[in-house]
Short mmCIF file of C-alpha atoms in Angstrom, two decimals:
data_model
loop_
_atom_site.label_atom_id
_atom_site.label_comp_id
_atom_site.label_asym_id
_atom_site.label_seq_id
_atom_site.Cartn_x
_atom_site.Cartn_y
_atom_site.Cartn_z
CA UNK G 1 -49.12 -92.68 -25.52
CA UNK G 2 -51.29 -89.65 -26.46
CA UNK G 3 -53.39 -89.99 -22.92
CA UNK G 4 -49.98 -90.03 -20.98
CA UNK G 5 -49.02 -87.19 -22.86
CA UNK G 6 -52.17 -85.14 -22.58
CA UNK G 7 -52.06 -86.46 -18.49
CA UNK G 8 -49.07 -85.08 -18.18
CA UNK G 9 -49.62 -81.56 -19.79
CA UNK G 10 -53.16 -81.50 -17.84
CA UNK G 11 -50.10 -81.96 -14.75
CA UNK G 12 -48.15 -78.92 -15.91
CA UNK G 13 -50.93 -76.69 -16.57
CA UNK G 14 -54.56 -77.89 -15.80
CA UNK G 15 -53.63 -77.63 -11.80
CA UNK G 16 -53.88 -81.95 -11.07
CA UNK G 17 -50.99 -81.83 -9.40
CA UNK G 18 -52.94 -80.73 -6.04
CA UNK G 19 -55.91 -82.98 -6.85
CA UNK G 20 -54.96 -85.86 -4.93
CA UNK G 21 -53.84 -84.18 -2.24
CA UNK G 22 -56.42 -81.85 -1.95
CA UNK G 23 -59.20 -84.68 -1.87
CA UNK G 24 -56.80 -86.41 0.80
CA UNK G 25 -57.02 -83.19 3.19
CA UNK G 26 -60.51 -82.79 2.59
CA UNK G 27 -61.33 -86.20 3.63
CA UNK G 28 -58.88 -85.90 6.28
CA UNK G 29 -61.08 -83.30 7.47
CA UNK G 30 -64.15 -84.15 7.84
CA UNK G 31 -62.69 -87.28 9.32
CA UNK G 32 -61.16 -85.28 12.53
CA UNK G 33 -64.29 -83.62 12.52
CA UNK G 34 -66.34 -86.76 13.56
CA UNK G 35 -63.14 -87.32 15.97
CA UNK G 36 -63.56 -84.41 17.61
CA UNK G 37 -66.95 -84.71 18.25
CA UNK G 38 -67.05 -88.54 19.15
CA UNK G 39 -67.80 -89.83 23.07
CA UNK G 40 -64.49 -91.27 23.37
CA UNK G 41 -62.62 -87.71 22.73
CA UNK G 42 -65.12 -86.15 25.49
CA UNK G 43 -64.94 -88.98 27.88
CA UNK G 44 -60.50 -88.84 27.37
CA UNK G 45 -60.55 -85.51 27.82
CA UNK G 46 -63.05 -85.24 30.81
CA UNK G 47 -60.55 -87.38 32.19
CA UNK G 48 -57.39 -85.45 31.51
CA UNK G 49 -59.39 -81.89 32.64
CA UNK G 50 -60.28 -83.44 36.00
CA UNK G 51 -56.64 -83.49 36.59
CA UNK G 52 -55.88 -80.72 35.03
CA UNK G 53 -57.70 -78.96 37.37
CA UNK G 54 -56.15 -80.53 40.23
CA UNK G 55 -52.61 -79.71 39.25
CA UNK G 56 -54.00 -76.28 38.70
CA UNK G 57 -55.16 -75.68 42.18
CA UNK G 58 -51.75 -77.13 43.31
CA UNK G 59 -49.92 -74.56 41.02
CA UNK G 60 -52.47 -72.15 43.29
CA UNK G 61 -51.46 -72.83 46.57
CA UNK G 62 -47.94 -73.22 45.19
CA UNK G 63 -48.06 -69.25 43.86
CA UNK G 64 -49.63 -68.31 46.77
CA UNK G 65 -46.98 -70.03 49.23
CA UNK G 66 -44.63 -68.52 47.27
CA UNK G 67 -45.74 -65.02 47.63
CA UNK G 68 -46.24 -65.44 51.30
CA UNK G 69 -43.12 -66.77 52.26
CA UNK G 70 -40.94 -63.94 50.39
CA UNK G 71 -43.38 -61.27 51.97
CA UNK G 72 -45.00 -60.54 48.35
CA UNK G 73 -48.13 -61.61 48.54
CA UNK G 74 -49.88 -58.30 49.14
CA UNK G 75 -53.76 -57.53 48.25
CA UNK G 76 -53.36 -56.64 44.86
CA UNK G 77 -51.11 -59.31 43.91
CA UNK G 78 -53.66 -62.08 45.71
CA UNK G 79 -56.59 -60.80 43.44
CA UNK G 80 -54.40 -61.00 40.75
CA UNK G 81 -53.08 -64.61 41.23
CA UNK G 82 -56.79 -65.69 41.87
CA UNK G 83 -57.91 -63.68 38.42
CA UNK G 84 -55.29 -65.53 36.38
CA UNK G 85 -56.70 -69.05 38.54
CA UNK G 86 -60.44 -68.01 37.74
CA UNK G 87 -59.51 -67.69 34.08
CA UNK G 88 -57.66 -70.63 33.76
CA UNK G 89 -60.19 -73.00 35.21
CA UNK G 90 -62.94 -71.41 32.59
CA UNK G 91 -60.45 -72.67 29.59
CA UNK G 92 -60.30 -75.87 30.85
CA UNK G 93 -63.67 -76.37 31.94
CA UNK G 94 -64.66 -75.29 28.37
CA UNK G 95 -61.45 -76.94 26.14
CA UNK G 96 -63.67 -78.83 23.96
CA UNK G 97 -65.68 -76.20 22.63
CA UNK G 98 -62.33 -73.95 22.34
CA UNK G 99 -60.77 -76.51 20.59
CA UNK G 100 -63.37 -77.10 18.05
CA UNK G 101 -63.58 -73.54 17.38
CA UNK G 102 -59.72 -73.19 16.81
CA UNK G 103 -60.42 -76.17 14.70
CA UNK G 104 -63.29 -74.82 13.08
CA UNK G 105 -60.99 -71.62 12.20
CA UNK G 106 -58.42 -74.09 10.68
CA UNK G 107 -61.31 -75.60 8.45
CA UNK G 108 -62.83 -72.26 7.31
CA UNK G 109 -59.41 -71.10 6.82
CA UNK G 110 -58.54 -74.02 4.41
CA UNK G 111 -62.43 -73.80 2.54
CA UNK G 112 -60.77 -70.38 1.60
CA UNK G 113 -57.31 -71.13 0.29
CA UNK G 114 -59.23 -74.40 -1.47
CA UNK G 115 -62.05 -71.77 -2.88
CA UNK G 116 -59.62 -69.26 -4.09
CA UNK G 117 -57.28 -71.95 -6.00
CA UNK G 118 -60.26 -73.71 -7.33
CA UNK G 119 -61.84 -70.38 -8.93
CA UNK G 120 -57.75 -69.52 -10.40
CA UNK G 121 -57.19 -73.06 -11.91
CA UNK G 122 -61.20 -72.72 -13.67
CA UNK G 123 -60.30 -68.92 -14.84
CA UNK G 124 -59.41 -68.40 -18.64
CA UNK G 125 -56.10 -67.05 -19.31
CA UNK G 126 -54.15 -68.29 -16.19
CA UNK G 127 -51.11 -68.08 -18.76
CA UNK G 128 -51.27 -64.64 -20.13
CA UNK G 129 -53.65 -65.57 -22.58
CA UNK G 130 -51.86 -68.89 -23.75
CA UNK G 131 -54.50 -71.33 -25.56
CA UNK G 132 -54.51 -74.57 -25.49
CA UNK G 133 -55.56 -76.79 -28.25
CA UNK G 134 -58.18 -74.61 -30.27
CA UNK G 135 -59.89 -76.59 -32.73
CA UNK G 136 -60.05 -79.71 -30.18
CA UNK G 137 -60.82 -77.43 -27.25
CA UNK G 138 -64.40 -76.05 -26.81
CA UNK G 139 -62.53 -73.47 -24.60
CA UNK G 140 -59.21 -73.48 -25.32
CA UNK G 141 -58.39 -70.47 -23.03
CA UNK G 142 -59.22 -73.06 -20.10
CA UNK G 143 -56.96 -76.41 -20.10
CA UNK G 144 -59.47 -79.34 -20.94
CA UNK G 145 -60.66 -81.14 -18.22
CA UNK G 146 -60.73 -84.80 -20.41
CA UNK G 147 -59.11 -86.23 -23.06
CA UNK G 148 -61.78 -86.12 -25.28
CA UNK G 149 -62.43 -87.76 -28.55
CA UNK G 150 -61.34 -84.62 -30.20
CA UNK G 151 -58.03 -84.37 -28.60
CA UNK G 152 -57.76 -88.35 -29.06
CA UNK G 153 -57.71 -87.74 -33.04
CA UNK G 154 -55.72 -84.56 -32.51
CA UNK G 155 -52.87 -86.57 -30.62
CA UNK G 156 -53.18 -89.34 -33.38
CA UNK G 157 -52.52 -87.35 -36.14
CA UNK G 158 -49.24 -86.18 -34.10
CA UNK G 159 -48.02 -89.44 -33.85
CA UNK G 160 -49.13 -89.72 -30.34
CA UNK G 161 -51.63 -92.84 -30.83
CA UNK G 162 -52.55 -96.01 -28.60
CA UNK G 163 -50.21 -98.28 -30.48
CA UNK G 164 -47.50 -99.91 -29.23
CA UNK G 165 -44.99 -98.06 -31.88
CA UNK G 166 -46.08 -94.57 -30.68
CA UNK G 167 -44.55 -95.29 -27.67
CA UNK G 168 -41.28 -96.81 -29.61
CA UNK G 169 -41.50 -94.16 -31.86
CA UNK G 170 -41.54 -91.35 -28.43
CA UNK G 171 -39.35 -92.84 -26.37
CA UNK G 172 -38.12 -89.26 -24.94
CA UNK G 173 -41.61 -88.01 -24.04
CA UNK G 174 -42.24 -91.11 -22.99
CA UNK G 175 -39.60 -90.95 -20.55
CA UNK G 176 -40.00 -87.55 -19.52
CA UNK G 177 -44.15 -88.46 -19.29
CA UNK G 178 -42.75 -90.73 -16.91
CA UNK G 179 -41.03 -89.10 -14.83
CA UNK G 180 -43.52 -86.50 -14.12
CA UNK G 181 -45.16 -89.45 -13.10
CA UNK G 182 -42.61 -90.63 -10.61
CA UNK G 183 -42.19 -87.08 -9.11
CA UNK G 184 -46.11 -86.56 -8.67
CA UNK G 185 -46.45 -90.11 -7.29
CA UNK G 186 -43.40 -88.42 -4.72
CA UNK G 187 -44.70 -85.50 -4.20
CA UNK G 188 -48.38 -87.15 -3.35
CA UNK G 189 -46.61 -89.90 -1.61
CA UNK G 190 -44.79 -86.39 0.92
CA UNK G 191 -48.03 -84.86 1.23
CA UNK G 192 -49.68 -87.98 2.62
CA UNK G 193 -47.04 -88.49 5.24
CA UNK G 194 -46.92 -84.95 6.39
CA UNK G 195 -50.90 -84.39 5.85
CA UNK G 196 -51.55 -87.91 8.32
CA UNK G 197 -49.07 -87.12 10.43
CA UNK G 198 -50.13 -83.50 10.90
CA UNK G 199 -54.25 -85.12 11.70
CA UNK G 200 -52.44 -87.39 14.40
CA UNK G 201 -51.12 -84.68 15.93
CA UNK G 202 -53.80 -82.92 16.15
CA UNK G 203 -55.87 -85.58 17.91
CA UNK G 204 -52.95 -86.26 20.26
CA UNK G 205 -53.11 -82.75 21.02
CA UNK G 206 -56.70 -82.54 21.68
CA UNK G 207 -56.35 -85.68 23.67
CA UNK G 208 -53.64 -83.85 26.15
CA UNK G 209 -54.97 -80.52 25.67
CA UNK G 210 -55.89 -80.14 29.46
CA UNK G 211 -52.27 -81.26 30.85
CA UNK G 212 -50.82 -78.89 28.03
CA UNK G 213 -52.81 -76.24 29.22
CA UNK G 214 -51.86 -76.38 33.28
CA UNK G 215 -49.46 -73.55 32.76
CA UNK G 216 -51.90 -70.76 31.79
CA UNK G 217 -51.62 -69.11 35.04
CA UNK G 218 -47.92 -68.44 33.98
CA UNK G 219 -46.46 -65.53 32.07
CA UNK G 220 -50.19 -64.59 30.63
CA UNK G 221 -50.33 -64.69 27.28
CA UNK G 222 -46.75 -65.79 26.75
CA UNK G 223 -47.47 -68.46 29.10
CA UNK G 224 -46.61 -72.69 27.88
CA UNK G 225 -50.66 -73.07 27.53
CA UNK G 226 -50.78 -70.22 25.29
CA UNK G 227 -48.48 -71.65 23.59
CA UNK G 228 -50.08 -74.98 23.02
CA UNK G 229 -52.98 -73.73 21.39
CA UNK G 230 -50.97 -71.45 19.42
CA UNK G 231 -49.43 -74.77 18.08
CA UNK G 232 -52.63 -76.77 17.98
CA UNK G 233 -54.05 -73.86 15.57
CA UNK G 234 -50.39 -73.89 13.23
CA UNK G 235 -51.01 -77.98 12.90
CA UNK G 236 -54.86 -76.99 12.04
CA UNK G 237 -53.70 -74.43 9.20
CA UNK G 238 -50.74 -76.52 8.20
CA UNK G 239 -53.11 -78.21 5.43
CA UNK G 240 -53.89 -75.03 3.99
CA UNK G 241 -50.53 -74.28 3.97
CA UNK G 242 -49.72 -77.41 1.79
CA UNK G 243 -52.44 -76.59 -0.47
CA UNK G 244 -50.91 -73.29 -1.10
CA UNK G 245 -47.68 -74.74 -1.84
CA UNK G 246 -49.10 -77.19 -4.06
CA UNK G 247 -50.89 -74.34 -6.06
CA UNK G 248 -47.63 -72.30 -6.14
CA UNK G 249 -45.46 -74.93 -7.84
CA UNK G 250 -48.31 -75.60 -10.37
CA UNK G 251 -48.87 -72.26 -11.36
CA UNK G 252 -45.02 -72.00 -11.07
CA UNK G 253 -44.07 -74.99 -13.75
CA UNK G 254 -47.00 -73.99 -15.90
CA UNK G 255 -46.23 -70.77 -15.91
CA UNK G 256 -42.25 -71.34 -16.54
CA UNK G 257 -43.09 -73.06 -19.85
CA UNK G 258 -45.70 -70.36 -20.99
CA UNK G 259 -43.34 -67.70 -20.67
CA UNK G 260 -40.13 -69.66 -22.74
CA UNK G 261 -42.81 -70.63 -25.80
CA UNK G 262 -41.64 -70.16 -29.62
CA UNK G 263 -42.92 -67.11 -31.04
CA UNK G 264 -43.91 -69.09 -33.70
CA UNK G 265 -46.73 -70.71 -32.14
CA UNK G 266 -48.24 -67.36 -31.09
CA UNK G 267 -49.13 -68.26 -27.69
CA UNK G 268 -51.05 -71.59 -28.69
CA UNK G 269 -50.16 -75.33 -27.65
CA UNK G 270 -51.67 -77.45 -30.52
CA UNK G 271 -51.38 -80.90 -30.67
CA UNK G 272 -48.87 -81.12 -33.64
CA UNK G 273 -46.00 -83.13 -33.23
CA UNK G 274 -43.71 -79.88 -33.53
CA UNK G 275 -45.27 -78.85 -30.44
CA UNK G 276 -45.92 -81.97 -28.44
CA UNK G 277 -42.04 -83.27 -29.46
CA UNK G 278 -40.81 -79.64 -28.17
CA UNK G 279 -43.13 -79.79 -24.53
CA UNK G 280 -42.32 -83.65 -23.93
CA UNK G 281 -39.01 -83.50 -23.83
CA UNK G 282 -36.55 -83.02 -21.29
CA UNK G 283 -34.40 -80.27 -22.97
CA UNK G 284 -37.16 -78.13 -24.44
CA UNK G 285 -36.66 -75.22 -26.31
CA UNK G 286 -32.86 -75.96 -25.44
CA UNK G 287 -32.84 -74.05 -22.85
CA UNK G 288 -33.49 -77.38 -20.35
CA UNK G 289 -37.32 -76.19 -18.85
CA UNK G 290 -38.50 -79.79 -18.15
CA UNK G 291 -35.95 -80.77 -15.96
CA UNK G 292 -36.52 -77.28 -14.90
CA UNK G 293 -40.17 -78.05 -14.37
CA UNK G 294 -39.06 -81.53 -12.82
CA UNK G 295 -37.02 -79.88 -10.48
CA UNK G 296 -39.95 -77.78 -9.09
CA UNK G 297 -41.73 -81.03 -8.01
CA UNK G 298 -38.61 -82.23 -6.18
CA UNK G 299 -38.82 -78.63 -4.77
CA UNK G 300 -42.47 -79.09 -4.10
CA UNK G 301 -41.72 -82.17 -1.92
CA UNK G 302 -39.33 -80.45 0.12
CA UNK G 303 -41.73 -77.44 0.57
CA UNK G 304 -44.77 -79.45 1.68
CA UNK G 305 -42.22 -80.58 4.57
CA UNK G 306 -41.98 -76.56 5.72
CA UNK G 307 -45.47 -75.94 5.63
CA UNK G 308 -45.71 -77.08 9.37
CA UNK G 309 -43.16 -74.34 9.90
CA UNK G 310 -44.72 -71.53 7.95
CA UNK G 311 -48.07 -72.44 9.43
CA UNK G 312 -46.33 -71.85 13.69
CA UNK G 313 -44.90 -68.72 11.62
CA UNK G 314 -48.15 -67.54 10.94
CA UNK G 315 -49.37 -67.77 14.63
CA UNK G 316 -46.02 -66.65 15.77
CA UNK G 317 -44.77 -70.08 17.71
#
């Protein structure tokens, strides 16, 4: 019981509630970057930019038709339609490299949401100078990283032991350790689906890029093949959006207990049975935080499904 309970404080406030997921997107990443750079992506998309350019010529001689036939097509306008051909043609002769370098801006962009979270979960004091088991802790402003032997005697002595009776004798912690359990095992099981889905997409859209990006000579930079690599980049960023929502609903539940401690503890969680009894429970401090905090995971799981939108926010798609 006491390693449940100290996993599922290290959940609250020692930031593992991203862990899993984060390690999933990292892997995820380097994976697409060995797609991206295998034969079988070049020799697909040498494919697809052959006729790419083909249908581009035809969209040519289609503009230029056009023109002609409603008595448009005067000198400026032909240098102009050829310009916007000329520059088109570059982009897809070149796709590959300008996809890897959106990509590579997705990556870099993710290495610095990652960097900044993993420096704010290892800085003392993330709680307004809350402490967590001094004593046990050899830095107690900085949520232990294991549950060491220290912390194993600590939780004994508070009736939080190995035994089968301190699980009898906690049935609500137990429960509530349980169902922070069930909601992270939800929330990881949300960010998988929308984390794999998001890397398929971006290898379908790599794979089509050169059909999706016909249309460039339309509209300029409003154009459908802007477009596409607008929304090529928000799937790209979309995993550092999910990171940052993971990080905001673990600072937020962490920090939502913090703030609603006892005076009486003077901004220290020991592991006393007073204390652990009073965080483990559903209703603590009467005022209901846990199911508050359990309700930011649900939250969490719904948020992780936005993060494709707020990502196509971002780059205005």
């Amino acid at each position: 019981m006491g390693e449940l309970a100290f996993e599922t404080l290290k959940s609250i406030f020692g930031g593992t509630f991203i862990d899993k997921a984060t390690e999933l997107m990292t892997s995820l990443l380097e994976i697409l970057k060995t797609v991206f750079s295998s034969q079988s992506v070049t020799n697909m998309l040498t494919i697809f930019i052959s006729v790419s350019i083909t249908v581009l010529t035809l969209y040519l001689f289609i503009e230029v038709a056009n023109r002609a036939t409603t008595e448009q097509l005067t000198f400026e306008r032909l240098i102009l339609i050829l310009v916007k051909f000329f520059a088109a043609f570059i982009i897809l002769a070149n796709i590959k490299e300008l996809i890897i370098i959106l990509f590579d801006v997705s990556v870099a962009v993710y290495d610095m949401v990652q960097n900044t979270v993993a420096d704010s979960l290892s800085d003392g004091n993330n709680y307004g100078g809350l402490q967590f088991f001094p004593g046990e802790n050899a830095t107690p402003d900085v949520f232990p990283e294991s549950f060491t032997d220290e912390l194993k005697d600590a939780f004994d002595e508070a009736k939080y032991g190995d035994g089968i009776m301190s699980y009898v004798n906690n049935m609500s912690p137990f429960f509530t350790c349980m169902l922070f359990k069930l909601f992270t095992m939800l929330t990881n099981i949300g960010c998988f689906l929308v984390v794999i889905g998001n890397a398929i997409s971006l290898i379908v859209r790599t794979i089509f890029a050169p059909i999706g990006l016909v249309q460039l000579m339309e509209d300029g930079s409003k154009s459908a093949g802007i477009r596409y690599l607008k929304k090529f980049l928000a799937d790209g960023l979309t995993l550092a959006a999910i990171l940052g929502v993971l990080y905001a609903v673990s600072r937020l539940q962490g920090g939502l207990i913090s703030a609603t401690i006892p005076a009486e503890w003077n901004n220290t969680l020991s592991a006393s049975e007073e204390v652990l009894d009073a965080l483990l429970n559903l209703g603590t401090f009467g005022g209901g935080v846990g199911i508050m905090v359990l309700a930011l995971q649900l939250a969490g799981i719904g948020a992780m499904f936005k993060a494709s939108q707020i990502a196509n926010d971002i780059v205005g798609v």
